[in-house]
Structure formats: structure tokens, C-alpha cells
Amino acid sequence: MKILFVCLGNICRSPAAEGIFAQKAQNAGLHVEVDSAGTSAWHEGEKADHRMRQTAKARGYELTSLARPVRSSDFDNFDYLIAMDDQNYDDLRQKAADNLQMDKVLRMSDFFTRKDIDHVPDPYYGGSKGFDLVVDLLEEASENLINFIKKQ
Ligand code: 4NP
């Protein structure tokens, strides 16, 4: 099973999703390959945003990935491409070559337990609370995503 987490810049939400999900999957004894990418190439080659790395580290997650844009081969190489918000979801579905590839695109919010929010909000231009909320949402969604994969 191979999963690609996708956001806009690939420096905040999707690297956090990759790191949090990878650790929780390992703890659950689940064998998955994970990666993350951006719908833009704006930050290609950069480490995750220092605020995101700091918030994740304080919660026990080391974020080590370097930003890269989504490639068309990702739709063949991954079983699921998981979007952080609706814009990422729409952009990914537009990049898909056919219906089979389109069906691989899911939203991270599909795996939320809480129902008061329906996307992982972009924390880039906000304060520290936004980064903590990203980790809260990704921890919850990762647990439910693990259960979903176990049933596949
Ligand atoms: P991300 O956050 O999509 O969660 O990585 C952003 C990072 C950078 C920008 C926007 C969102 N930016 O405009 O450069």
C-alpha cells in the first residue's frame, strides 16, 4: 500500500500528514509507504516550514521530507492520493489521466471523526494555533485512515 499526501506548498500540511501517519502506521504494525507532494512547485527542495516542524516535534513527530510537486507518475505509483482541502482535491482530480486515477483521490477530511470542520486549514499565513490544529486533525484522521486501510 502506497499513500501520497498532498497540499498546496508541500511545506506545512502534507509533510506533517506524512510524518504523523508514518509513525502511527508503524506503531500499528501496518506496512505502508508514504510520501507527500504539492500541487505547486513553489517550495521545491525545501524542508517543511520551521513552524510546522517545531509544532510536530513538540508532539513527538520528526518531519524530514523535502518539498516536491505532484508528478503524473504519482497517479500510477500510489494507491491513494489524499488531499488536505477542496482546492487540492479539485487540482488533483484535474491532473488525473482517467477515471481510475481520479478514484484514487480522497480528502483527508473523509477520515475526520469531528464534524465541525471539513478540511485541513492552511496554517501558512496564521499564528501558532493553526499549526496545532493541523496536528490535531492529522492525528485523528491518521487513526481512522489506518483502520480504513486495514479493511482493504
Ligand atoms: P501548505 O501551506 O500547502 O500546507 O504547504 C502553504 C505553504 C506555502 C504557501 C501556501 C500554503 N505559499 O503561498 O507559499
mmCIF file of N, CA and C in Angstrom, residues 75-151:
data_model
loop_
_atom_site.group_PDB
_atom_site.id
_atom_site.type_symbol
_atom_site.label_atom_id
_atom_site.label_comp_id
_atom_site.label_asym_id
_atom_site.label_seq_id
_atom_site.Cartn_x
_atom_site.Cartn_y
_atom_site.Cartn_z
ATOM 1 N N PHE A 75 0.135 9.139 -9.957
ATOM 2 C CA PHE A 75 -1.191 8.523 -10.075
ATOM 3 C C PHE A 75 -1.103 7.027 -10.403
ATOM 4 N N ASP A 76 0.029 6.604 -10.982
ATOM 5 C CA ASP A 76 0.262 5.166 -11.196
ATOM 6 C C ASP A 76 0.913 4.538 -9.976
ATOM 7 N N ASN A 77 1.828 5.275 -9.358
ATOM 8 C CA ASN A 77 2.678 4.696 -8.314
ATOM 9 C C ASN A 77 2.018 4.587 -6.947
ATOM 10 N N PHE A 78 0.984 5.393 -6.701
ATOM 11 C CA PHE A 78 0.349 5.382 -5.380
ATOM 12 C C PHE A 78 -1.058 4.793 -5.458
ATOM 13 N N ASP A 79 -1.473 4.148 -4.357
ATOM 14 C CA ASP A 79 -2.832 3.586 -4.282
ATOM 15 C C ASP A 79 -3.854 4.681 -3.976
ATOM 16 N N TYR A 80 -3.439 5.628 -3.126
ATOM 17 C CA TYR A 80 -4.316 6.748 -2.783
ATOM 18 C C TYR A 80 -3.515 8.045 -2.755
ATOM 19 N N LEU A 81 -4.132 9.113 -3.264
ATOM 20 C CA LEU A 81 -3.581 10.453 -3.156
ATOM 21 C C LEU A 81 -4.565 11.236 -2.288
ATOM 22 N N ILE A 82 -4.117 11.703 -1.140
ATOM 23 C CA ILE A 82 -5.041 12.264 -0.160
ATOM 24 C C ILE A 82 -4.829 13.768 -0.023
ATOM 25 N N ALA A 83 -5.889 14.510 -0.373
ATOM 26 C CA ALA A 83 -5.845 15.977 -0.430
ATOM 27 C C ALA A 83 -6.187 16.580 0.928
ATOM 28 N N MET A 84 -5.524 17.684 1.247
ATOM 29 C CA MET A 84 -5.762 18.342 2.538
ATOM 30 C C MET A 84 -6.995 19.246 2.512
ATOM 31 N N ASP A 85 -7.304 19.849 1.354
ATOM 32 C CA ASP A 85 -8.510 20.695 1.272
ATOM 33 C C ASP A 85 -9.164 20.531 -0.110
ATOM 34 N N ASP A 86 -10.294 21.216 -0.297
ATOM 35 C CA ASP A 86 -11.068 21.030 -1.525
ATOM 36 C C ASP A 86 -10.336 21.530 -2.762
ATOM 37 N N GLN A 87 -9.542 22.593 -2.602
ATOM 38 C CA GLN A 87 -8.775 23.098 -3.744
ATOM 39 C C GLN A 87 -7.741 22.053 -4.185
ATOM 40 N N ASN A 88 -7.047 21.458 -3.207
ATOM 41 C CA ASN A 88 -6.073 20.397 -3.516
ATOM 42 C C ASN A 88 -6.774 19.220 -4.202
ATOM 43 N N TYR A 89 -7.972 18.901 -3.709
ATOM 44 C CA TYR A 89 -8.764 17.789 -4.250
ATOM 45 C C TYR A 89 -9.129 18.047 -5.713
ATOM 46 N N ASP A 90 -9.636 19.257 -5.981
ATOM 47 C CA ASP A 90 -10.014 19.610 -7.356
ATOM 48 C C ASP A 90 -8.786 19.634 -8.273
ATOM 49 N N ASP A 91 -7.686 20.202 -7.788
ATOM 50 C CA ASP A 91 -6.457 20.283 -8.600
ATOM 51 C C ASP A 91 -5.940 18.879 -8.930
ATOM 52 N N LEU A 92 -5.992 17.983 -7.948
ATOM 53 C CA LEU A 92 -5.516 16.606 -8.177
ATOM 54 C C LEU A 92 -6.395 15.894 -9.189
ATOM 55 N N ARG A 93 -7.706 16.046 -9.035
ATOM 56 C CA ARG A 93 -8.616 15.352 -9.960
ATOM 57 C C ARG A 93 -8.464 15.863 -11.389
ATOM 58 N N GLN A 94 -8.099 17.137 -11.515
ATOM 59 C CA GLN A 94 -7.842 17.676 -12.865
ATOM 60 C C GLN A 94 -6.572 17.101 -13.481
ATOM 61 N N LYS A 95 -5.616 16.748 -12.628
ATOM 62 C CA LYS A 95 -4.344 16.189 -13.123
ATOM 63 C C LYS A 95 -4.485 14.704 -13.464
ATOM 64 N N ALA A 96 -5.531 14.054 -12.958
ATOM 65 C CA ALA A 96 -5.713 12.618 -13.207
ATOM 66 C C ALA A 96 -5.960 12.367 -14.692
ATOM 67 N N ALA A 97 -5.386 11.256 -15.199
ATOM 68 C CA ALA A 97 -5.464 10.961 -16.640
ATOM 69 C C ALA A 97 -6.756 10.238 -17.015
ATOM 70 N N ASP A 98 -7.351 9.522 -16.061
ATOM 71 C CA ASP A 98 -8.580 8.769 -16.362
ATOM 72 C C ASP A 98 -9.376 8.551 -15.074
ATOM 73 N N ASN A 99 -10.512 7.870 -15.199
ATOM 74 C CA ASN A 99 -11.384 7.675 -14.032
ATOM 75 C C ASN A 99 -10.739 6.829 -12.944
ATOM 76 N N LEU A 100 -9.935 5.875 -13.375
ATOM 77 C CA LEU A 100 -9.245 5.014 -12.403
ATOM 78 C C LEU A 100 -8.328 5.857 -11.518
ATOM 79 N N GLN A 101 -7.587 6.770 -12.154
ATOM 80 C CA GLN A 101 -6.678 7.651 -11.403
ATOM 81 C C GLN A 101 -7.474 8.638 -10.550
ATOM 82 N N MET A 102 -8.589 9.115 -11.091
ATOM 83 C CA MET A 102 -9.425 10.070 -10.367
ATOM 84 C C MET A 102 -9.968 9.462 -9.080
ATOM 85 N N ASP A 103 -10.308 8.174 -9.152
ATOM 86 C CA ASP A 103 -10.886 7.488 -7.994
ATOM 87 C C ASP A 103 -9.869 7.265 -6.874
ATOM 88 N N LYS A 104 -8.588 7.445 -7.187
ATOM 89 C CA LYS A 104 -7.558 7.305 -6.146
ATOM 90 C C LYS A 104 -7.462 8.542 -5.257
ATOM 91 N N VAL A 105 -8.114 9.632 -5.690
ATOM 92 C CA VAL A 105 -8.011 10.900 -4.963
ATOM 93 C C VAL A 105 -9.083 10.958 -3.866
ATOM 94 N N LEU A 106 -8.630 11.100 -2.622
ATOM 95 C CA LEU A 106 -9.526 11.204 -1.468
ATOM 96 C C LEU A 106 -9.226 12.506 -0.732
ATOM 97 N N ARG A 107 -10.118 12.846 0.209
ATOM 98 C CA ARG A 107 -9.885 14.012 1.077
ATOM 99 C C ARG A 107 -9.491 13.508 2.465
ATOM 100 N N MET A 108 -8.543 14.193 3.091
ATOM 101 C CA MET A 108 -8.174 13.824 4.466
ATOM 102 C C MET A 108 -9.391 13.932 5.385
ATOM 103 N N SER A 109 -10.288 14.887 5.072
ATOM 104 C CA SER A 109 -11.473 15.068 5.932
ATOM 105 C C SER A 109 -12.439 13.882 5.849
ATOM 106 N N ASP A 110 -12.289 13.010 4.827
ATOM 107 C CA ASP A 110 -13.096 11.779 4.779
ATOM 108 C C ASP A 110 -12.855 10.939 6.033
ATOM 109 N N PHE A 111 -11.706 11.174 6.679
ATOM 110 C CA PHE A 111 -11.308 10.350 7.828
ATOM 111 C C PHE A 111 -11.371 11.108 9.150
ATOM 112 N N PHE A 112 -11.992 12.309 9.140
ATOM 113 C CA PHE A 112 -12.182 13.033 10.405
ATOM 114 C C PHE A 112 -13.286 12.358 11.203
ATOM 115 N N THR A 113 -13.136 12.359 12.538
ATOM 116 C CA THR A 113 -14.234 11.969 13.415
ATOM 117 C C THR A 113 -15.082 13.202 13.723
ATOM 118 N N ARG A 114 -14.401 14.311 14.022
ATOM 119 C CA ARG A 114 -15.134 15.550 14.327
ATOM 120 C C ARG A 114 -15.820 16.067 13.061
ATOM 121 N N LYS A 115 -16.979 16.673 13.244
ATOM 122 C CA LYS A 115 -17.772 17.100 12.079
ATOM 123 C C LYS A 115 -17.897 18.618 11.992
ATOM 124 N N ASP A 116 -17.163 19.353 12.857
ATOM 125 C CA ASP A 116 -17.262 20.813 12.841
ATOM 126 C C ASP A 116 -16.317 21.454 11.824
ATOM 127 N N ILE A 117 -15.527 20.619 11.133
ATOM 128 C CA ILE A 117 -14.571 21.155 10.159
ATOM 129 C C ILE A 117 -14.416 20.122 9.042
ATOM 130 N N ASP A 118 -14.310 20.599 7.781
ATOM 131 C CA ASP A 118 -14.331 19.642 6.658
ATOM 132 C C ASP A 118 -13.082 19.717 5.776
ATOM 133 N N HIS A 119 -11.995 20.261 6.319
ATOM 134 C CA HIS A 119 -10.723 20.299 5.579
ATOM 135 C C HIS A 119 -9.595 20.542 6.573
ATOM 136 N N VAL A 120 -8.352 20.374 6.109
ATOM 137 C CA VAL A 120 -7.197 20.721 6.951
ATOM 138 C C VAL A 120 -6.805 22.151 6.558
ATOM 139 N N PRO A 121 -7.081 23.145 7.429
ATOM 140 C CA PRO A 121 -6.874 24.549 7.037
ATOM 141 C C PRO A 121 -5.389 24.879 6.843
ATOM 142 N N ASP A 122 -5.123 25.679 5.815
ATOM 143 C CA ASP A 122 -3.773 26.129 5.503
ATOM 144 C C ASP A 122 -3.270 27.025 6.648
ATOM 145 N N PRO A 123 -2.191 26.639 7.345
ATOM 146 C CA PRO A 123 -1.725 27.419 8.505
ATOM 147 C C PRO A 123 -0.682 28.477 8.145
ATOM 148 N N TYR A 124 -0.312 28.572 6.857
ATOM 149 C CA TYR A 124 0.899 29.292 6.441
ATOM 150 C C TYR A 124 0.901 30.759 6.865
ATOM 151 N N TYR A 125 -0.246 31.443 6.714
ATOM 152 C CA TYR A 125 -0.277 32.881 6.996
ATOM 153 C C TYR A 125 -0.853 33.200 8.374
ATOM 154 N N GLY A 126 -1.095 32.190 9.192
ATOM 155 C CA GLY A 126 -1.696 32.419 10.507
ATOM 156 C C GLY A 126 -0.710 32.224 11.648
ATOM 157 N N GLY A 127 -1.254 32.160 12.865
ATOM 158 C CA GLY A 127 -0.432 32.017 14.064
ATOM 159 C C GLY A 127 -0.239 30.562 14.460
ATOM 160 N N SER A 128 0.311 30.374 15.671
ATOM 161 C CA SER A 128 0.698 29.026 16.110
ATOM 162 C C SER A 128 -0.503 28.101 16.306
ATOM 163 N N LYS A 129 -1.677 28.692 16.621
ATOM 164 C CA LYS A 129 -2.872 27.857 16.829
ATOM 165 C C LYS A 129 -3.197 27.054 15.578
ATOM 166 N N GLY A 130 -2.943 27.643 14.407
ATOM 167 C CA GLY A 130 -3.224 26.964 13.148
ATOM 168 C C GLY A 130 -2.379 25.717 12.981
ATOM 169 N N PHE A 131 -1.142 25.770 13.437
ATOM 170 C CA PHE A 131 -0.255 24.616 13.304
ATOM 171 C C PHE A 131 -0.661 23.503 14.279
ATOM 172 N N ASP A 132 -1.084 23.900 15.483
ATOM 173 C CA ASP A 132 -1.566 22.904 16.448
ATOM 174 C C ASP A 132 -2.831 22.226 15.951
ATOM 175 N N LEU A 133 -3.722 23.018 15.318
ATOM 176 C CA LEU A 133 -4.960 22.444 14.775
ATOM 177 C C LEU A 133 -4.627 21.431 13.675
ATOM 178 N N VAL A 134 -3.641 21.751 12.834
ATOM 179 C CA VAL A 134 -3.240 20.820 11.770
ATOM 180 C C VAL A 134 -2.825 19.482 12.381
ATOM 181 N N VAL A 135 -2.020 19.518 13.445
ATOM 182 C CA VAL A 135 -1.574 18.258 14.070
ATOM 183 C C VAL A 135 -2.759 17.521 14.696
ATOM 184 N N ASP A 136 -3.652 18.258 15.366
ATOM 185 C CA ASP A 136 -4.855 17.625 15.949
ATOM 186 C C ASP A 136 -5.634 16.864 14.877
ATOM 187 N N LEU A 137 -5.905 17.542 13.767
ATOM 188 C CA LEU A 137 -6.726 16.949 12.698
ATOM 189 C C LEU A 137 -6.023 15.767 12.051
ATOM 190 N N LEU A 138 -4.709 15.900 11.854
ATOM 191 C CA LEU A 138 -3.972 14.832 11.174
ATOM 192 C C LEU A 138 -3.818 13.602 12.070
ATOM 193 N N GLU A 139 -3.702 13.810 13.368
ATOM 194 C CA GLU A 139 -3.617 12.655 14.278
ATOM 195 C C GLU A 139 -4.918 11.853 14.227
ATOM 196 N N GLU A 140 -6.037 12.578 14.309
ATOM 197 C CA GLU A 140 -7.349 11.922 14.297
ATOM 198 C C GLU A 140 -7.589 11.205 12.966
ATOM 199 N N ALA A 141 -7.308 11.907 11.879
ATOM 200 C CA ALA A 141 -7.549 11.325 10.553
ATOM 201 C C ALA A 141 -6.624 10.127 10.305
ATOM 202 N N SER A 142 -5.401 10.194 10.789
ATOM 203 C CA SER A 142 -4.453 9.093 10.568
ATOM 204 C C SER A 142 -4.946 7.806 11.223
ATOM 205 N N GLU A 143 -5.486 7.938 12.444
ATOM 206 C CA GLU A 143 -6.023 6.754 13.139
ATOM 207 C C GLU A 143 -7.135 6.113 12.304
ATOM 208 N N ASN A 144 -8.047 6.936 11.783
ATOM 209 C CA ASN A 144 -9.174 6.410 11.001
ATOM 210 C C ASN A 144 -8.723 5.890 9.639
ATOM 211 N N LEU A 145 -7.706 6.530 9.062
ATOM 212 C CA LEU A 145 -7.156 6.068 7.782
ATOM 213 C C LEU A 145 -6.488 4.698 7.950
ATOM 214 N N ILE A 146 -5.829 4.501 9.074
ATOM 215 C CA ILE A 146 -5.209 3.193 9.346
ATOM 216 C C ILE A 146 -6.289 2.106 9.404
ATOM 217 N N ASN A 147 -7.383 2.399 10.073
ATOM 218 C CA ASN A 147 -8.477 1.420 10.149
ATOM 219 C C ASN A 147 -9.073 1.150 8.766
ATOM 220 N N PHE A 148 -9.207 2.175 7.951
ATOM 221 C CA PHE A 148 -9.707 2.044 6.580
ATOM 222 C C PHE A 148 -8.793 1.127 5.770
ATOM 223 N N ILE A 149 -7.489 1.339 5.879
ATOM 224 C CA ILE A 149 -6.525 0.534 5.098
ATOM 225 C C ILE A 149 -6.519 -0.912 5.572
ATOM 226 N N LYS A 150 -6.637 -1.105 6.859
ATOM 227 C CA LYS A 150 -6.661 -2.480 7.397
ATOM 228 C C LYS A 150 -7.827 -3.271 6.815
ATOM 229 N N LYS A 151 -8.902 -2.579 6.451
ATOM 230 C CA LYS A 151 -10.095 -3.257 5.904
ATOM 231 C C LYS A 151 -9.977 -3.521 4.406
#
